[in-house]
Amino acid sequence: MKALLFALRSFGRELRSGEVLVLLAAVGLAVAALTAVGFLTDRIGKAVARQANEVLAADLRLRSQEPVPAEWREMAADFNLETADTLSFPSVVFNGDDSALSSIKVVSDKYPLRGAMRVSDELFGEQREVDTVPASGEVWADGALLARVGADVGDILDIGELQLRVSAVLTYRPDQSIGFASLAPTVVMNIADIDRSGLIGVGSRVRYALLIAGDEQNVASFNEAIQDKLPDEIRVRSQEESSERAYNAADRAQRFLSLTAVISLLLSAVAVAMSARRFAHRRMDAVALMKSLGATQGFVIQVSLVQLLLLGILGVAAGSIVGYAAEGIISRILADLLAGDLPEAGLRPVILASGSALVLMLGFALPSMIQLRNTPPLRVLRHDEMPPAPSRLLVGGLSLLAVAALLYRSVGDPRMLVILIGGIVVIAGGLYLVGRGLVAIIGRARSGVGVAWRYGLANVARRGRDSAVQVVAFGLGITVLLLLTLVRTDLLEGWRQTMDEDAPNHFLINIQPHEVESVGEMFVTNDLEVPTFTPLVRARMTSINGESVKDRKYPNEDGRWLANREANLSWSAELSSSNEIVEGQWWSAEYKGPALVSIEEEAAMNAGLTLGDKLEFFVAGRSVEAEISSIRKINWDSFQPNFFLVLSPGALDDLPTTYISSMRIADDKQPMLIDLMRKHPAVSVIDLGAILQQVRGIIEKATLAVQAVFVFTLAAGIAVLFAAVQSTIDERRFESAMLRALGARKLTVFSGVMAEFAALGAAAGFLASAGASILAWLVATELFELPYEFSLLIWVAGIGAGIFVVCVSGFFAARGAVNAAPVDVLRGVTT
């Protein structure tokens, strides 16, 4: 109780000291960053996941070749989930004497559960979102179908035994496919009309689906509950399987936010460690006096722990309030981008941030506080008496363990942590070596300069280890600030470039060989660039190295699926611009030897295939064998025609071939597609615009969130710089007083301090530039799979920022020491 009362009484005085304020600010910033990022990650993550789920039109989809039993709807209702039903099947649609094959999509009233359909009142007219389905007796038809059968809005179509009026042009539905298997345009009709349509009978090929959506936890619980009850004919599809592009974009968004939080936390940890070191040093005199008056080691430890706990509570409270307020502001900005659909966040971010603050204090401040218990009472008389320093290995180990545990709990991404923590440790080691080298060089080469510079450089050499530690602190702060300013911009720009504004927005599929020239002429007639036509052959793999694909063992089920499904094969003399060879070699343009095949790297890994393996295919009654000569990495975000398997020229000659193509068509040129479809009814046009817009939207939202959260990282970096300056402020105050008492002018003393900071800043900035470049390259290529180019601007900015930022921080932190009256300082020292 005495220790508690004493700690509370003395805590008010401690709060007025600079190092305590920096320590408090560091903890508060760490909590604020984690809280804000936690809320944003939680809420935006949920919203982005919902957007990614648009590809399913639900959170979960149960598919079957037979009607889904009613018990599944009842079970979903028990979990407070919404449901909707769909049926899909091909059928011929008639408009008078004209007809065309169509994919009929039959939907119930609540469809879609995620996302919204879009329609227009005329072909290629202005689109609008709708929250209903076609009324009974009406249909919404794809523009491609209307063009083929010569119909328009208001016309009557014969579908089965029904005559249904076209009430709108269907421009987009959330779960529409962009795969090559979906060749027929869609007609959406009400489920109330299906029984009297006569379209479904015995043996009909119908795909039934039960769509499910609701609270994330309820969906997960439902999915878990049904796993052991699912019959073989029902398959479950979830978000991760729904859209590779949308899901990858959502995953990158989470990684960007997590990256910002991790770096903010690392900076705060450095600031806490340096502030706690000085806080403990400043309290040594008070502890020595307490022990000389009879205080025990236990009493000293209790007082220190209470004060540390109070600092943690204040930091958590302040940081939580700031983080919550910042998240509220950012959420209001992002709400417009997310169409006002930001789910409520839970308390998990606050709990996690509060726990993180305690771990931060224990790992980085506690070792310095424990050192106080060994302060010798003799320090009351001799201020150079110091307590035994704790084991550096112990302190460093505790600190790293604290950060690693904290970051793993916060982020849960071991790969990111290894790259960032490993990079920071290596950079810190390099900075320390540079700092020691700088001290040694300056100690021998400080002659021949002015008084101020000689004094400043002498300070660097005299402090030795402390100067090296300051170089580490300054360098780490500048490294991460560079990483999240100049380099961050490059990373985000690289991400945006993966979704180029000129990316294709339409696919043409099922172009017959005799139609290639005619289709190309239509592009010329409309002043459009003629696209590249890529050949496509449907085949089935039969054996791998002479072993049947059905009997072979595979590393995983994806590999078995790849080998046993019907495959799309192509051939090409040139490597596509969206492909990169990662193993082996691409054949020459003049190659005419035995058939070779190039395989996509993930497909090769899943199927357990390597260079030299022989694949045999059955194509139109003929066997084709090809040897794997290369493995490729594909940029699927390019929206260009890409294939898992590409063969060498000549391997598929004289086999049934169709062509596909991708191109970008401006809005004012899209009416030409109507003429194309009327002249070539078998050609299918797939509009990718909605998919492109969805992925771009996710990127822009994530970018804005990262920009906003960066404010916390910037503040944490400034806290590190101030903590580094504060670590030697007592010495500077005493030195300044002595020099001024001996006749030195204030300007000379202050210029010397600035010269010292300039030297430290230049050294820190130089190595920080190298560290930021390497870290940015690792982060871009290993975490986000984005291109990155080294830039000399980083080095110029790094060294310039090192000198400027460190000098500015030193100016505001050290001016009080220089301006203090010498008599006051000297009296305080001698008493």
XYZ file of C-alpha atoms in Angstrom, residues 429-669:
241
model
C 22.742 -3.893 -37.124
C 24.059 -2.096 -40.190
C 23.129 1.266 -38.710
C 24.937 0.462 -35.479
C 28.101 -0.550 -37.348
C 27.918 2.611 -39.453
C 27.407 4.631 -36.278
C 30.477 3.120 -34.639
C 32.477 3.637 -37.793
C 31.329 7.239 -37.975
C 32.452 7.799 -34.371
C 35.883 6.362 -35.141
C 36.339 8.432 -38.306
C 35.166 11.689 -36.731
C 37.389 11.112 -33.730
C 40.429 11.263 -36.039
C 39.280 13.765 -38.666
C 37.528 16.662 -36.969
C 40.334 19.173 -37.340
C 40.284 21.849 -40.020
C 36.646 22.878 -39.495
C 34.998 25.764 -37.684
C 34.399 25.940 -33.947
C 30.743 24.908 -34.159
C 31.462 21.913 -36.376
C 34.453 20.906 -34.277
C 32.297 20.996 -31.148
C 29.453 19.067 -32.818
C 31.717 16.396 -34.284
C 33.565 16.095 -30.976
C 30.205 15.378 -29.312
C 29.593 12.545 -31.778
C 33.021 11.025 -31.080
C 32.883 11.517 -27.305
C 29.499 9.868 -26.816
C 30.609 6.830 -28.787
C 28.011 4.115 -28.090
C 25.213 6.626 -27.469
C 25.903 8.241 -30.857
C 25.730 4.823 -32.527
C 22.425 4.103 -30.762
C 21.071 7.442 -31.972
C 22.123 6.597 -35.543
C 20.144 3.334 -35.186
C 17.049 5.155 -33.904
C 17.242 7.924 -36.504
C 17.950 5.422 -39.284
C 15.047 3.124 -38.408
C 12.659 6.062 -38.220
C 13.790 7.392 -41.591
C 13.768 3.904 -43.153
C 10.122 3.257 -42.428
C 9.100 6.813 -43.239
C 10.763 6.422 -46.629
C 9.110 3.040 -47.044
C 5.649 4.467 -46.433
C 6.039 7.774 -48.288
C 8.057 7.637 -51.514
C 8.176 3.850 -51.764
C 4.552 3.438 -50.652
C 3.471 5.583 -53.585
C 5.419 3.353 -55.985
C 3.857 0.213 -54.503
C 0.319 1.542 -54.791
C 0.981 2.780 -58.307
C 2.345 -0.640 -59.221
C -0.842 -2.213 -57.857
C -2.988 0.159 -59.880
C -0.974 -0.644 -62.983
C -1.968 -4.311 -62.663
C -5.441 -3.027 -63.504
C -4.412 -0.782 -66.380
C -7.009 1.652 -67.687
C -6.379 0.108 -71.092
C -7.070 -3.424 -69.864
C -9.435 -5.404 -72.121
C -13.114 -5.012 -71.239
C -14.577 -7.530 -73.701
C -13.908 -11.113 -74.740
C -14.931 -12.580 -78.093
C -15.397 -16.348 -77.872
C -16.248 -19.157 -80.283
C -14.923 -17.451 -83.419
C -14.730 -20.022 -86.207
C -11.593 -20.107 -88.399
C -13.503 -18.847 -91.458
C -14.878 -15.908 -89.414
C -11.511 -14.502 -88.211
C -10.953 -12.337 -91.293
C -14.527 -11.034 -91.351
C -14.499 -10.149 -87.638
C -11.186 -8.343 -88.087
C -12.617 -6.310 -90.994
C -15.453 -5.099 -88.761
C -12.908 -3.639 -86.356
C -11.141 -1.876 -89.237
C -14.454 -0.489 -90.523
C -15.187 1.020 -87.093
C -11.680 2.541 -86.733
C -10.694 0.095 -84.020
C -7.437 -1.786 -83.643
C -7.762 -5.361 -84.870
C -7.270 -7.634 -81.825
C -5.082 -10.714 -81.679
C -7.020 -13.925 -82.299
C -5.816 -16.798 -80.116
C -6.535 -20.425 -81.144
C -8.389 -22.717 -78.749
C -8.711 -26.507 -78.903
C -10.779 -28.557 -76.465
C -8.962 -31.690 -75.280
C -8.725 -34.151 -72.425
C -5.493 -35.259 -70.765
C -5.231 -39.060 -70.750
C -1.804 -39.877 -69.295
C 1.281 -38.407 -67.604
C 4.550 -40.178 -68.339
C 2.558 -43.145 -69.590
C 0.435 -43.414 -66.424
C -3.332 -42.847 -66.629
C -4.412 -39.528 -65.110
C -7.195 -41.352 -63.268
C -4.793 -43.750 -61.513
C -2.029 -41.252 -60.772
C -1.457 -39.778 -57.291
C -1.425 -35.980 -57.020
C -0.122 -33.541 -54.363
C -3.666 -32.187 -53.874
C -7.197 -32.311 -55.245
C -6.633 -29.240 -57.428
C -4.017 -31.227 -59.319
C -6.423 -34.154 -59.801
C -9.104 -31.749 -61.033
C -6.697 -30.125 -63.506
C -5.588 -33.452 -64.971
C -9.058 -34.992 -65.274
C -11.095 -32.025 -66.517
C -11.643 -31.069 -70.147
C -8.765 -28.728 -70.969
C -8.433 -25.640 -73.154
C -5.263 -25.953 -75.220
C -3.647 -23.295 -77.349
C -0.427 -22.870 -79.304
C 1.797 -19.901 -79.949
C 5.188 -19.096 -81.419
C 5.671 -16.059 -79.165
C 5.418 -15.797 -75.385
C 2.455 -13.663 -74.288
C 3.299 -10.299 -72.702
C 1.312 -11.343 -69.613
C 3.461 -14.481 -69.152
C 6.936 -14.921 -67.676
C 9.136 -18.018 -67.898
C 10.237 -19.092 -64.395
C 11.794 -22.439 -65.331
C 12.975 -23.940 -68.586
C 12.958 -22.186 -71.963
C 10.366 -21.019 -74.488
C 10.764 -22.518 -77.951
C 12.074 -20.435 -80.842
C 9.672 -18.839 -83.333
C 10.902 -21.240 -86.067
C 10.591 -24.403 -83.930
C 9.233 -27.380 -85.923
C 10.317 -30.377 -83.819
C 8.313 -32.752 -81.573
C 5.438 -31.198 -79.651
C 6.418 -29.191 -76.576
C 4.146 -27.753 -73.918
C 4.498 -24.889 -71.421
C 2.516 -25.132 -68.150
C 1.455 -22.521 -65.592
C 3.540 -22.739 -62.382
C 0.709 -23.282 -59.878
C -0.905 -25.904 -62.099
C 2.444 -27.700 -62.372
C 2.888 -27.629 -58.596
C -0.654 -28.899 -57.900
C -0.332 -31.721 -60.428
C 3.239 -32.604 -59.390
C 4.658 -31.915 -62.867
C 8.228 -30.893 -63.719
C 10.342 -30.162 -66.790
C 10.678 -33.181 -69.067
C 7.380 -34.833 -68.072
C 5.348 -36.109 -71.009
C 1.638 -35.317 -71.255
C -0.726 -37.146 -73.596
C -4.022 -35.603 -74.767
C -7.005 -37.014 -76.610
C -8.297 -34.498 -79.156
C -11.085 -35.263 -81.630
C -10.192 -38.953 -81.861
C -6.452 -38.334 -82.048
C -3.678 -38.639 -79.454
C -1.180 -35.801 -79.029
C 1.908 -36.184 -76.810
C 3.952 -33.198 -75.675
C 6.951 -32.760 -73.370
C 6.989 -29.996 -70.742
C 9.727 -27.562 -71.799
C 8.947 -24.575 -69.580
C 6.933 -23.401 -66.599
C 5.260 -19.982 -66.741
C 4.007 -17.377 -64.306
C 0.798 -15.736 -65.566
C -0.541 -12.287 -64.721
C -4.223 -13.183 -64.594
C -5.083 -9.540 -63.810
C -4.168 -8.640 -67.400
C -7.561 -9.977 -68.607
C -5.846 -11.296 -71.733
C -6.515 -14.802 -73.081
C -4.282 -17.049 -70.974
C -4.037 -20.820 -70.720
C -2.674 -23.318 -68.223
C -1.244 -25.277 -71.169
C 0.274 -23.771 -74.339
C 1.784 -26.010 -77.014
C 4.419 -25.327 -79.663
C 3.316 -24.408 -83.217
C 2.290 -27.342 -85.350
C 1.369 -29.596 -82.434
C -2.385 -29.164 -82.952
C -2.576 -28.689 -86.734
C -5.688 -30.007 -88.533
C -7.673 -30.281 -85.283
C -11.071 -28.605 -84.642
C -10.159 -25.071 -83.616
C -12.018 -21.966 -82.533
C -10.539 -18.564 -81.729
C -10.910 -16.180 -78.842
C -9.815 -12.598 -78.416
C -9.796 -9.775 -75.881
C -9.955 -6.079 -76.613
C -10.850 -2.723 -75.129
C -13.840 -1.022 -76.741
C -14.822 2.506 -75.734
C -18.437 3.129 -74.741
C -19.188 5.115 -77.909
C -17.962 2.224 -80.073
